[in-house]
Coordinates of N, CA and C in Angstrom, one line a residue:
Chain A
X1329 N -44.8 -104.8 22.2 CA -46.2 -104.8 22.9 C -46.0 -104.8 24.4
X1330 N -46.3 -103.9 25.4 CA -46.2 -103.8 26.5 C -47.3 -104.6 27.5
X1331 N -48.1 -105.3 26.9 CA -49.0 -106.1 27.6 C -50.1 -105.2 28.3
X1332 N -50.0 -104.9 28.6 CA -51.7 -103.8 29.3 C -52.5 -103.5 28.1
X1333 N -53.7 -104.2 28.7 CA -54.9 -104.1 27.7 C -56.0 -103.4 28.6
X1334 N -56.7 -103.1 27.8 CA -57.5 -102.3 28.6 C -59.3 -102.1 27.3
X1335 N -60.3 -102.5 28.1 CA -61.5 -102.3 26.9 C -62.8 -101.6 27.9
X1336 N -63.4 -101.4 27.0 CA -63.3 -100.9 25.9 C -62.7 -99.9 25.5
X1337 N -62.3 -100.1 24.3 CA -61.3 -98.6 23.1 C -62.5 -97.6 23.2
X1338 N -63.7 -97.5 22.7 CA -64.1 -96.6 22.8 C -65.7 -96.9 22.7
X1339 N -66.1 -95.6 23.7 CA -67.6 -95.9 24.6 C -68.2 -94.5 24.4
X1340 N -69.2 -94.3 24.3 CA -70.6 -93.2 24.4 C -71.8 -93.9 25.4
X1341 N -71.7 -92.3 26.6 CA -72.7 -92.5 27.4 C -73.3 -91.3 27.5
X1342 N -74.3 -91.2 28.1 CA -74.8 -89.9 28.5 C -74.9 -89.6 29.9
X1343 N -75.0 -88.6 30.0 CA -74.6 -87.6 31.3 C -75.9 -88.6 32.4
X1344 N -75.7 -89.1 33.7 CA -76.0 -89.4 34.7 C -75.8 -90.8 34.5
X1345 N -75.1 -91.6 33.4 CA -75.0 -92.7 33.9 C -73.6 -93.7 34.3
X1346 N -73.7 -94.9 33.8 CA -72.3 -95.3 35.0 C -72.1 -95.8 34.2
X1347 N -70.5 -95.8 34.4 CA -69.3 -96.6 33.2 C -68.4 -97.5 34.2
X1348 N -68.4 -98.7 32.8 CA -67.3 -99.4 33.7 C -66.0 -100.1 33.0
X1349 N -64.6 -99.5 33.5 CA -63.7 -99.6 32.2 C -62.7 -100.8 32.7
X1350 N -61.9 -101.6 32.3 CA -61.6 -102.9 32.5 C -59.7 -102.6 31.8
X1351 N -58.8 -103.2 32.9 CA -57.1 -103.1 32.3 C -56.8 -105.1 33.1
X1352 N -56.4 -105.1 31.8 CA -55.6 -106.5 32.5 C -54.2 -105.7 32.5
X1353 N -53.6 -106.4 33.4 CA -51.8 -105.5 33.5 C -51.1 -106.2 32.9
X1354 N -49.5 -105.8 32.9 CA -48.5 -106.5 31.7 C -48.3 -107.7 33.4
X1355 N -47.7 -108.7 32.4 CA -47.9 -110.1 33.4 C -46.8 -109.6 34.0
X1356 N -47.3 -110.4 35.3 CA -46.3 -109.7 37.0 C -46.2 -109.0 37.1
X1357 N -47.2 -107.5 36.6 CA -47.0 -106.7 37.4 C -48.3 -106.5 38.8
X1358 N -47.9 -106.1 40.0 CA -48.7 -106.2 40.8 C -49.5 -104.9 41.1
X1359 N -49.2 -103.7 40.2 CA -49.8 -102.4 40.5 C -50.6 -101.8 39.5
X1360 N -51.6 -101.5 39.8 CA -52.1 -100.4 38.2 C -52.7 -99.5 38.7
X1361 N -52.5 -98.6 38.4 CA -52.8 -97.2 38.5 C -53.6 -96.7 36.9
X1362 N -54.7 -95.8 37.6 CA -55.6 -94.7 36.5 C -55.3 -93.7 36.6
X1363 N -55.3 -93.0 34.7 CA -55.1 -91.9 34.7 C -56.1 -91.5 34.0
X1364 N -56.6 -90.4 34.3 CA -57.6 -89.5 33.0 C -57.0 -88.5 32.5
X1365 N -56.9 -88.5 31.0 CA -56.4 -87.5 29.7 C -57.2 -86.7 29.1
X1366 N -57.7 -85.8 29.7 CA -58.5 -84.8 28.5 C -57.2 -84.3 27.3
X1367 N -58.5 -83.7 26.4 CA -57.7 -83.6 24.8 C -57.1 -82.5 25.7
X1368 N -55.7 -82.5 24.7 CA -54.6 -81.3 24.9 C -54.2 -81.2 26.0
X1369 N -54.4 -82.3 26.9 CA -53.7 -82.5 28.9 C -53.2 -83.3 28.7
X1370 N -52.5 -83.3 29.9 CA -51.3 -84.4 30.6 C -52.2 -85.6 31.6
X1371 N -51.7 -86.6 31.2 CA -52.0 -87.3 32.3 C -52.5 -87.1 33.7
X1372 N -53.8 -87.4 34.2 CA -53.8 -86.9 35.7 C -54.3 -88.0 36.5
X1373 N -53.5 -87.9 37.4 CA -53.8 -89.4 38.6 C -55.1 -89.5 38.7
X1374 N -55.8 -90.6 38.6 CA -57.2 -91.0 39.4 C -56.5 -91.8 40.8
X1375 N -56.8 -92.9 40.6 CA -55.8 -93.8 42.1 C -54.9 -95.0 41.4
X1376 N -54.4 -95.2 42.3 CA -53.3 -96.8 42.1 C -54.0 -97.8 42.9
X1377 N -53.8 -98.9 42.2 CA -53.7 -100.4 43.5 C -53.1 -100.9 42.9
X1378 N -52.8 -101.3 44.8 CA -51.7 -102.3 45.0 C -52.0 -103.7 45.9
X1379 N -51.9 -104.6 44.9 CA -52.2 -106.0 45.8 C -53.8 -106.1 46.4
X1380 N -54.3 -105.5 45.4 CA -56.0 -105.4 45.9 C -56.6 -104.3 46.8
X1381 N -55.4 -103.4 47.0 CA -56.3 -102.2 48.2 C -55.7 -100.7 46.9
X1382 N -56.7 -100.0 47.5 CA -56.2 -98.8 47.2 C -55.0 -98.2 48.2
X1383 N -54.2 -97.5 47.0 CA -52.5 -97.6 47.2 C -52.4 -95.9 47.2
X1384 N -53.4 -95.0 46.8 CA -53.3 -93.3 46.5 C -54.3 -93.0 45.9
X1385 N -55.0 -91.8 46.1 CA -55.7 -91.0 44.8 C -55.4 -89.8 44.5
X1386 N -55.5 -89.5 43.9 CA -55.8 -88.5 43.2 C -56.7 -87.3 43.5
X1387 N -56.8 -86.0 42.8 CA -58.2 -85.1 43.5 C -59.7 -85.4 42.4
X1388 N -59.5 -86.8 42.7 CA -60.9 -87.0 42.2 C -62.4 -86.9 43.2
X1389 N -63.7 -87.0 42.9 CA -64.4 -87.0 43.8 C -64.7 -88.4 44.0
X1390 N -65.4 -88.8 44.5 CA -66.0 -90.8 45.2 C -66.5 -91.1 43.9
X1391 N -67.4 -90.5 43.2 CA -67.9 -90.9 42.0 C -67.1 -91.8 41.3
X1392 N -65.7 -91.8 41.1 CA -64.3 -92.2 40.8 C -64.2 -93.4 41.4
X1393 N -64.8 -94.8 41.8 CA -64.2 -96.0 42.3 C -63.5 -96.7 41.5
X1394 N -62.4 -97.7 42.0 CA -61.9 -98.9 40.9 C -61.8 -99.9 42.1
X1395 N -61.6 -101.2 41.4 CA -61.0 -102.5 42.2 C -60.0 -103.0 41.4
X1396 N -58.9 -103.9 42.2 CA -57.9 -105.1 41.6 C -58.4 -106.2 42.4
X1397 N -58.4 -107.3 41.0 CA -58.6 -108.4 41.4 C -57.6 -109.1 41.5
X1398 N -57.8 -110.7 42.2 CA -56.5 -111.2 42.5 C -55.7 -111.7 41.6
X1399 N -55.9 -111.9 40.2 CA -55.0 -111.6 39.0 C -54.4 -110.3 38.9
X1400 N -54.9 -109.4 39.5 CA -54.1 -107.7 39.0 C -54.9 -107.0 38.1
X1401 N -55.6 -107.9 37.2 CA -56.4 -106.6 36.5 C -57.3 -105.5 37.6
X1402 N -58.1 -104.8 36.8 CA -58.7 -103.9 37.2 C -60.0 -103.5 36.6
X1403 N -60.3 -102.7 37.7 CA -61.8 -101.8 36.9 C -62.1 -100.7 37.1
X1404 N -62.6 -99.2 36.7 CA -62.5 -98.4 37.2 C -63.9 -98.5 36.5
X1405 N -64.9 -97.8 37.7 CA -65.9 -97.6 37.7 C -66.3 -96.3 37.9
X1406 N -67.1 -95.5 36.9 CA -67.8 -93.6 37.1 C -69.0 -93.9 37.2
X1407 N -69.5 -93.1 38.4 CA -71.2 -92.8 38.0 C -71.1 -91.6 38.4
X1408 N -72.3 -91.8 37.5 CA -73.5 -90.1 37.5 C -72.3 -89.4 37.0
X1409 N -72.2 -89.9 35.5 CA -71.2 -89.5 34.3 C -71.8 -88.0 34.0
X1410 N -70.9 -86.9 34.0 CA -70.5 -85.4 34.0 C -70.0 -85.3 32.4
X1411 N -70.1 -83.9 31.5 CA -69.7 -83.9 30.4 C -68.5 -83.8 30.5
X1412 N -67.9 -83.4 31.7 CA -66.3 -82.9 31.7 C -65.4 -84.2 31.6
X1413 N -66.4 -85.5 32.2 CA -65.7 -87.1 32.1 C -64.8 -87.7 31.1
X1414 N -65.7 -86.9 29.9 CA -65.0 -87.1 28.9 C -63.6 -87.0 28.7
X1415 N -63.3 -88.4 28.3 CA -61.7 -88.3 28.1 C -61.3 -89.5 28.0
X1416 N -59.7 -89.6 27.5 CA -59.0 -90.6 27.4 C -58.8 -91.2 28.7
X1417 N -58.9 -92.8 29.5 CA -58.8 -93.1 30.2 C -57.4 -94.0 30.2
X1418 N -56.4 -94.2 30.8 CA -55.2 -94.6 30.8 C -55.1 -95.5 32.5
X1419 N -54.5 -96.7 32.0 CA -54.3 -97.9 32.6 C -53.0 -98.1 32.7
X1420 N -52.6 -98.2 34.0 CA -50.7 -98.0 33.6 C -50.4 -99.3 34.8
X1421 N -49.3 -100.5 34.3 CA -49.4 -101.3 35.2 C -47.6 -101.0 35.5
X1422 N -47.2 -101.6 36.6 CA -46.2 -101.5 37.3 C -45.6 -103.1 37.8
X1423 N -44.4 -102.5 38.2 CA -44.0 -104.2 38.7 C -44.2 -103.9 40.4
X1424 N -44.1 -102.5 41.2 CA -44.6 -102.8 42.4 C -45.0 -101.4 43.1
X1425 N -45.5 -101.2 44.1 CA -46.0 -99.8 44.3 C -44.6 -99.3 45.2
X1426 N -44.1 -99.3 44.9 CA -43.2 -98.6 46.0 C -42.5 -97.5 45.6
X1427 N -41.7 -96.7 46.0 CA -41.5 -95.1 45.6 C -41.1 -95.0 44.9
X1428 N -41.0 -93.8 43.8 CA -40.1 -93.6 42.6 C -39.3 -94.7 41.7
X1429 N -40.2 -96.0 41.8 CA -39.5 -97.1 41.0 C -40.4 -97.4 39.9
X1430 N -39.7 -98.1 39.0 CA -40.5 -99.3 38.1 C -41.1 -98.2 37.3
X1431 N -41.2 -98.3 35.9 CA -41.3 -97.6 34.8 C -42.9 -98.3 34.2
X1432 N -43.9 -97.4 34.4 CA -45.1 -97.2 34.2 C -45.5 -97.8 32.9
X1433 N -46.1 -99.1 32.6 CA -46.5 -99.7 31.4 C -47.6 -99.2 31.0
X1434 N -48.2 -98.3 30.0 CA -49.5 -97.8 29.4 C -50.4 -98.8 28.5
X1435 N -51.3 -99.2 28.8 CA -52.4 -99.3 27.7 C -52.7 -98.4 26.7
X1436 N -53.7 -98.6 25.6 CA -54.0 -97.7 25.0 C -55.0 -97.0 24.9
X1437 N -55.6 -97.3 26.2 CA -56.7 -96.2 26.9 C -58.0 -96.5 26.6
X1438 N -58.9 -96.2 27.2 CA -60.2 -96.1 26.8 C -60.8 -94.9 26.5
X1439 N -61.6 -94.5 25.3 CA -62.1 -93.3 25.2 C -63.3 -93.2 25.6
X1440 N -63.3 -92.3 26.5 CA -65.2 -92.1 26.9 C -65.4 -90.8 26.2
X1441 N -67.2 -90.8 25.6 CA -67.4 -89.3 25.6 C -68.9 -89.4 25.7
X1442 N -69.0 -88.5 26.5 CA -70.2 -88.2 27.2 C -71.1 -87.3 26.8
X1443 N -72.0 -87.9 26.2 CA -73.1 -86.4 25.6 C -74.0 -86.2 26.6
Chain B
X723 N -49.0 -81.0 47.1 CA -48.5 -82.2 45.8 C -47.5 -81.8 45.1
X724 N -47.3 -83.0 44.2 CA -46.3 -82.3 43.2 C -47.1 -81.6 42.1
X725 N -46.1 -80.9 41.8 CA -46.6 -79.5 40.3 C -45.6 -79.5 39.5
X726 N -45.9 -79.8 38.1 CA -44.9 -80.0 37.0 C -45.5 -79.1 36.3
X727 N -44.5 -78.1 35.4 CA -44.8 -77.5 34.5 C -44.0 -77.9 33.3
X728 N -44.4 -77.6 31.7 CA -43.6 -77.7 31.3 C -44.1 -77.2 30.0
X729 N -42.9 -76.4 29.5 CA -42.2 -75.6 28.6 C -41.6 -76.2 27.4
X730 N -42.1 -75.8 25.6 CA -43.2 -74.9 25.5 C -44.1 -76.0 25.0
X731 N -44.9 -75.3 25.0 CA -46.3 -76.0 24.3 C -46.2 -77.1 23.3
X732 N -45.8 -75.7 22.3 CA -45.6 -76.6 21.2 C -43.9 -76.4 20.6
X733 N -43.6 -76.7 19.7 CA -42.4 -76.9 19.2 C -42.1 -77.1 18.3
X734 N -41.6 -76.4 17.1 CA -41.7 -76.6 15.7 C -39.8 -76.3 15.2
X735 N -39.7 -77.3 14.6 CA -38.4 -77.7 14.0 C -38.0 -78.2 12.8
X736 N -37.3 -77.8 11.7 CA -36.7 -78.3 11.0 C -36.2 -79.9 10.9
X737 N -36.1 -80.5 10.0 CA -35.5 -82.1 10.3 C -34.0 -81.7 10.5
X738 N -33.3 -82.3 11.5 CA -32.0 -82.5 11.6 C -31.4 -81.3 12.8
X739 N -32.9 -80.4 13.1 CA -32.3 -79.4 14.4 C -32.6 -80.0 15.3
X740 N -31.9 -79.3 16.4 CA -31.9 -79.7 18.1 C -33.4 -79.4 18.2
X741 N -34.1 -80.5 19.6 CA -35.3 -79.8 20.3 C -34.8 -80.0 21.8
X742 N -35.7 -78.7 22.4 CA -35.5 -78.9 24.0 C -36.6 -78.7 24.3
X743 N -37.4 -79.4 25.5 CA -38.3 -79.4 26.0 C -38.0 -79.1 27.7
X744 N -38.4 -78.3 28.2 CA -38.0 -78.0 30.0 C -39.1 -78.1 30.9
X745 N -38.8 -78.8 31.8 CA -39.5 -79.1 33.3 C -39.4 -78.3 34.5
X746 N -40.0 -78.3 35.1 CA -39.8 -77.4 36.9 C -40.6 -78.1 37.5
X747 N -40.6 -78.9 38.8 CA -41.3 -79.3 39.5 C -41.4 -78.9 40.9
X748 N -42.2 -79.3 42.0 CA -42.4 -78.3 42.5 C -41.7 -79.0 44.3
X749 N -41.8 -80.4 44.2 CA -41.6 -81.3 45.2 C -39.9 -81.7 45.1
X750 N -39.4 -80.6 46.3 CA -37.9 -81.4 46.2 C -37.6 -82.8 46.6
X751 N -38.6 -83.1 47.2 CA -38.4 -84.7 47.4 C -38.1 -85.9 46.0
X752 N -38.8 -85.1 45.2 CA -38.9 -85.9 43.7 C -37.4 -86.3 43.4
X753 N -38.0 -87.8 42.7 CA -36.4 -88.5 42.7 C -36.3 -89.1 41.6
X754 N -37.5 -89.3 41.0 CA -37.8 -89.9 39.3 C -38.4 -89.2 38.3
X755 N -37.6 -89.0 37.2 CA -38.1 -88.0 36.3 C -37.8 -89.0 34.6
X756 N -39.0 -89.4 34.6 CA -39.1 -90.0 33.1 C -40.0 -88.8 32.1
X757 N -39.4 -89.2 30.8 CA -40.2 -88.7 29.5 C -40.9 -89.4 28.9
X758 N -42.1 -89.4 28.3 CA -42.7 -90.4 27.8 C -43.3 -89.6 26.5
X759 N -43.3 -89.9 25.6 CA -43.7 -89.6 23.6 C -45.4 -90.4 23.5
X760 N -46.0 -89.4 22.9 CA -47.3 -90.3 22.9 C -47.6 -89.6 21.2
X761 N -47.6 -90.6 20.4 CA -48.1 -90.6 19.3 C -49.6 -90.2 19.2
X762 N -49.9 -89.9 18.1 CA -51.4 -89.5 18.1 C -52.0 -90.6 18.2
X763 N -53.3 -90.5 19.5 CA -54.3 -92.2 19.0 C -53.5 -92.9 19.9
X764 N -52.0 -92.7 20.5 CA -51.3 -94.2 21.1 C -51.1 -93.8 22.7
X765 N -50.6 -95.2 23.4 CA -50.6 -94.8 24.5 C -48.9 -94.3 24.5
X766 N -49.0 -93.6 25.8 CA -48.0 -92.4 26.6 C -46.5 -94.0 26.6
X767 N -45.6 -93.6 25.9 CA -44.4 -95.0 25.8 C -43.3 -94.0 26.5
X768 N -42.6 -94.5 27.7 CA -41.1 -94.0 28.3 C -40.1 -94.0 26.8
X769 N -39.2 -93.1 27.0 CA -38.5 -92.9 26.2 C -37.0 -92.6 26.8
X770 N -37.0 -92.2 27.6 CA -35.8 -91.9 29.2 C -36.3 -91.2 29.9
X771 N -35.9 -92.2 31.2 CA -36.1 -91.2 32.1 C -34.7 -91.2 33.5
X772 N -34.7 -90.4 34.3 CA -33.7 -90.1 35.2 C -33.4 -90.0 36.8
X773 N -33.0 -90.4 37.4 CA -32.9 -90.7 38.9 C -31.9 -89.2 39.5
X774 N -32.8 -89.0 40.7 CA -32.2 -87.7 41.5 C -30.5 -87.9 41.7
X775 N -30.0 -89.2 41.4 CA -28.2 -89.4 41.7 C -27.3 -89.0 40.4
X776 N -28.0 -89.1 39.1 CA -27.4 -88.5 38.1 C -27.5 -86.9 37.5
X777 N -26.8 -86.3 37.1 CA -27.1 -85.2 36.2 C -27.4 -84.9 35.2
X778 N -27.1 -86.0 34.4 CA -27.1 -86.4 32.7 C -27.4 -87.8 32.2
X779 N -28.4 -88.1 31.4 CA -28.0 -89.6 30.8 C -28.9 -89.0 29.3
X780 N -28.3 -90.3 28.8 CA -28.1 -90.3 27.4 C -28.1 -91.7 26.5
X781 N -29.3 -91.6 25.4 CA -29.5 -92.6 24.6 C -29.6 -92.5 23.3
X782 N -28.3 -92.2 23.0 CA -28.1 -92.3 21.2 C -29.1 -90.8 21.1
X783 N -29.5 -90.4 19.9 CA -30.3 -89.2 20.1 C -30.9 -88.2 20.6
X784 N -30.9 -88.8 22.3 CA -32.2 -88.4 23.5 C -31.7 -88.2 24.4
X785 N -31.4 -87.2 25.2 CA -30.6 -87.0 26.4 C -31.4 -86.2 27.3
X786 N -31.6 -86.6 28.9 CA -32.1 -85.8 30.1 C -31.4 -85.1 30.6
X787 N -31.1 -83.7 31.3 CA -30.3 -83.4 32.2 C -31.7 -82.6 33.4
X788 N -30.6 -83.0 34.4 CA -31.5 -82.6 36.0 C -30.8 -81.9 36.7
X789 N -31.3 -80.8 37.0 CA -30.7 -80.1 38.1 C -31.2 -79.6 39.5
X790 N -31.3 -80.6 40.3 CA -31.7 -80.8 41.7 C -32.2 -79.6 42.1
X791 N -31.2 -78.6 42.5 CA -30.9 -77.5 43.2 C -32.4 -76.4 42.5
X792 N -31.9 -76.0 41.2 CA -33.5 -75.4 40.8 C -34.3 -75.9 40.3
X793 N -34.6 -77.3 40.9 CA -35.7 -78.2 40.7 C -36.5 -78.0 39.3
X794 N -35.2 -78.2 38.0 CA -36.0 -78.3 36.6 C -34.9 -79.3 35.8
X795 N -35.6 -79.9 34.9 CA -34.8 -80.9 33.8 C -35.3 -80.8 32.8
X796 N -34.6 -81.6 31.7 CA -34.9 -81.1 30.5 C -34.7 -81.9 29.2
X797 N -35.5 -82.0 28.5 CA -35.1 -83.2 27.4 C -34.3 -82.6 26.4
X798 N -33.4 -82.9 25.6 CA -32.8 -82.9 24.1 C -32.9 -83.9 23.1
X799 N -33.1 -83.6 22.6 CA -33.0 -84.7 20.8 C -32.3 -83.8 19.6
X800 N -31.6 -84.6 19.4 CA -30.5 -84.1 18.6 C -30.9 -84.7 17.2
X801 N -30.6 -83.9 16.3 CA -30.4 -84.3 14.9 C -32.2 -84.9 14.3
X802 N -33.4 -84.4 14.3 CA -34.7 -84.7 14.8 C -34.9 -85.3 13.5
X803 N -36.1 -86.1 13.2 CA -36.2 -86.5 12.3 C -38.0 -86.4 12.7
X804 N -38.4 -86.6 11.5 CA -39.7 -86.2 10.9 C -40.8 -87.4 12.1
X805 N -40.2 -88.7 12.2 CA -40.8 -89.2 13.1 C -40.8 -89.1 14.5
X806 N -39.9 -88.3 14.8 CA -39.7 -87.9 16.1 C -41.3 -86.9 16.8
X807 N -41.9 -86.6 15.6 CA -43.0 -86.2 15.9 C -43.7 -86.3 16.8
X808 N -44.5 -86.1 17.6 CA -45.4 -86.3 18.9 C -45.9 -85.0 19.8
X809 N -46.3 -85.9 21.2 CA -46.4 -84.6 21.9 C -45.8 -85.9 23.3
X810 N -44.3 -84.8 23.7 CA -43.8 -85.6 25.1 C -44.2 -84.7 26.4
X811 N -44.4 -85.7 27.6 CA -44.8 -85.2 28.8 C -43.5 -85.6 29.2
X812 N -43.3 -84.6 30.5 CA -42.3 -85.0 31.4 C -43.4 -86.0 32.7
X813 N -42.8 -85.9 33.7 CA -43.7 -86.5 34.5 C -42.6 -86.4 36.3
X814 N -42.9 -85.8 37.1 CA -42.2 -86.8 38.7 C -42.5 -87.4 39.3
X815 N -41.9 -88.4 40.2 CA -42.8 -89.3 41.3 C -42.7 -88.2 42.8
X816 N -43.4 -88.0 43.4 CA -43.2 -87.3 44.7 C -42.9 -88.5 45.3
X817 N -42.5 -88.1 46.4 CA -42.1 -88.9 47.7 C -43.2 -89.1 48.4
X818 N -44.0 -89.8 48.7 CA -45.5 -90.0 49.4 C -46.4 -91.2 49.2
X819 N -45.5 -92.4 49.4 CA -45.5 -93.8 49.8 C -45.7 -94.7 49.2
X820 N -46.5 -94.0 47.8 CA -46.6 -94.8 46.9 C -45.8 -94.4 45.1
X821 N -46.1 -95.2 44.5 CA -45.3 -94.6 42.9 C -46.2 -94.3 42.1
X822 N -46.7 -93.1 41.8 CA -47.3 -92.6 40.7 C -46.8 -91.6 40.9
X823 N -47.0 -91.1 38.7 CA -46.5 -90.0 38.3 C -47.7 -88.5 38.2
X824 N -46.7 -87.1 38.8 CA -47.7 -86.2 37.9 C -47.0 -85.9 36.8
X825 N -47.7 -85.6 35.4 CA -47.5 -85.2 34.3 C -47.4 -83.7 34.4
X826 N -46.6 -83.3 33.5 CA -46.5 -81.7 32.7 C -47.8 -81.9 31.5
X827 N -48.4 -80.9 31.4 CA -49.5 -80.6 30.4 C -49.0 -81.3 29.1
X828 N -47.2 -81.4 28.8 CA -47.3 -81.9 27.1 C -46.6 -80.7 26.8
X829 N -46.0 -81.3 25.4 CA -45.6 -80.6 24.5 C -45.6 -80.8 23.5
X830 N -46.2 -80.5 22.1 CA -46.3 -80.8 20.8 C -45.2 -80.5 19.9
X831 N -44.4 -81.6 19.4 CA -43.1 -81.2 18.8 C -43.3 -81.6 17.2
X832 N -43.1 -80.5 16.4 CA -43.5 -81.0 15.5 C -42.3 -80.8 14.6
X833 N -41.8 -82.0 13.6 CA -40.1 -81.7 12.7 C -41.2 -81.5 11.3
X834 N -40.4 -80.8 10.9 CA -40.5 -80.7 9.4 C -39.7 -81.4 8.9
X835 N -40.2 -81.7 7.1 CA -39.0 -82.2 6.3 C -38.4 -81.0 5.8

């Protein structure tokens, strides 16, 4: 069990409203980064934090916010929810943000689908 | 950014044959190159992955090789078995201050008995 949890597993909203998805990280780690997975895609960066600030994003638009709290979890928040939104959401925690290190812990995602 | 491609799609194999799965990325700066196996329904799990200072590593069944120069690597699994089933991404870190991965679209490898 890799420790990153993440809820809810799975959510239905409809198109213009706001989601809000929740990752505790595996203990000590200080970084979590979002991914969004459409069916039949690879993983695609939303942003990382680190130590409470945003650490990178992704080519997402603003709509796309998250925060880390001073435990490390997380929240990634969507509004004015799009049908394309739909997808696997992925919660990947780390032991620190720094370059090409530390081997990405996954949750088991949250599924949104957006009618 | 970085751009990962990766080769093929899908993958269909006999129990007990080789599979290869191939990467190209696009950022020579890239210095971390893990594989990660994601079961149907489960989350994306590392399986190996490989640093720009090696050529080759190797875990019982599972082996990476990297080759810097034409910026592509490549997974093997030897001797496959029916559970080896999945769909694996490759993934790089670019160089650009922080650590996150881009993914290859996936590949669906599927063993037969």
């Amino acid at each position: 069990e890799t420790g990153v949890t993440q809820s809810p597993t799975h959510l239905i909203k409809t198109r213009g409203q706001q989601v809000t998805l929740r990752c505790s990280s595996q203990s000590g780690h200080n970084t979590v980064s979002w991914y969004q997975q459409a069916l039949g895609q690879g993983p695609q960066f939303i942003f990382q934090y680190y130590r409470e600030e945003e650490n990178g994003r992704g080519n997402f638009p603003p709509r796309f916010s998250g925060l880390q709290f001073p435990n490390y979890s997380s929240e990634l928040n969507v509004n004015a929810l799009e049908l394309d939104d739909s997808a696997l959401y992925l919660c990947a925690s780390s032991l620190t943000g720094g370059i090409g290190t530390g081997e990405l812990f996954f949750g088991e995602g949250s599924r949104l689908t957006v009618l | 950014g970085e751009n990962v491609e990766q080769h093929p799609s899908t993958l269909s194999v006999q129990e007990g044959d080789s599979a290869v799965i191939k990467c190209t990325y696009s950022d020579s700066a890239s210095n971390y190159f893990p594989w990660y196996k994601q079961e149907l329904g489960k989350r994306p799990q590392l399986i190996i992955d490989i640093r720009s200072n090696v050529g080759e590593k190797k875990d019982q069944r599972i082996a990476v090789t990297l080759n810097k120069t034409a910026k592509h690597f490549s997974l093997h699994i030897t001797e496959t078995q029916p559970e080896d089933s999945a769909v694996y991404f490759c993934a790089a870190i670019p160089i650009s201050g922080y650590s996150t991965l881009t993914f290859g679209k996936g590949t669906m490898l599927l063993v037969s008995p």
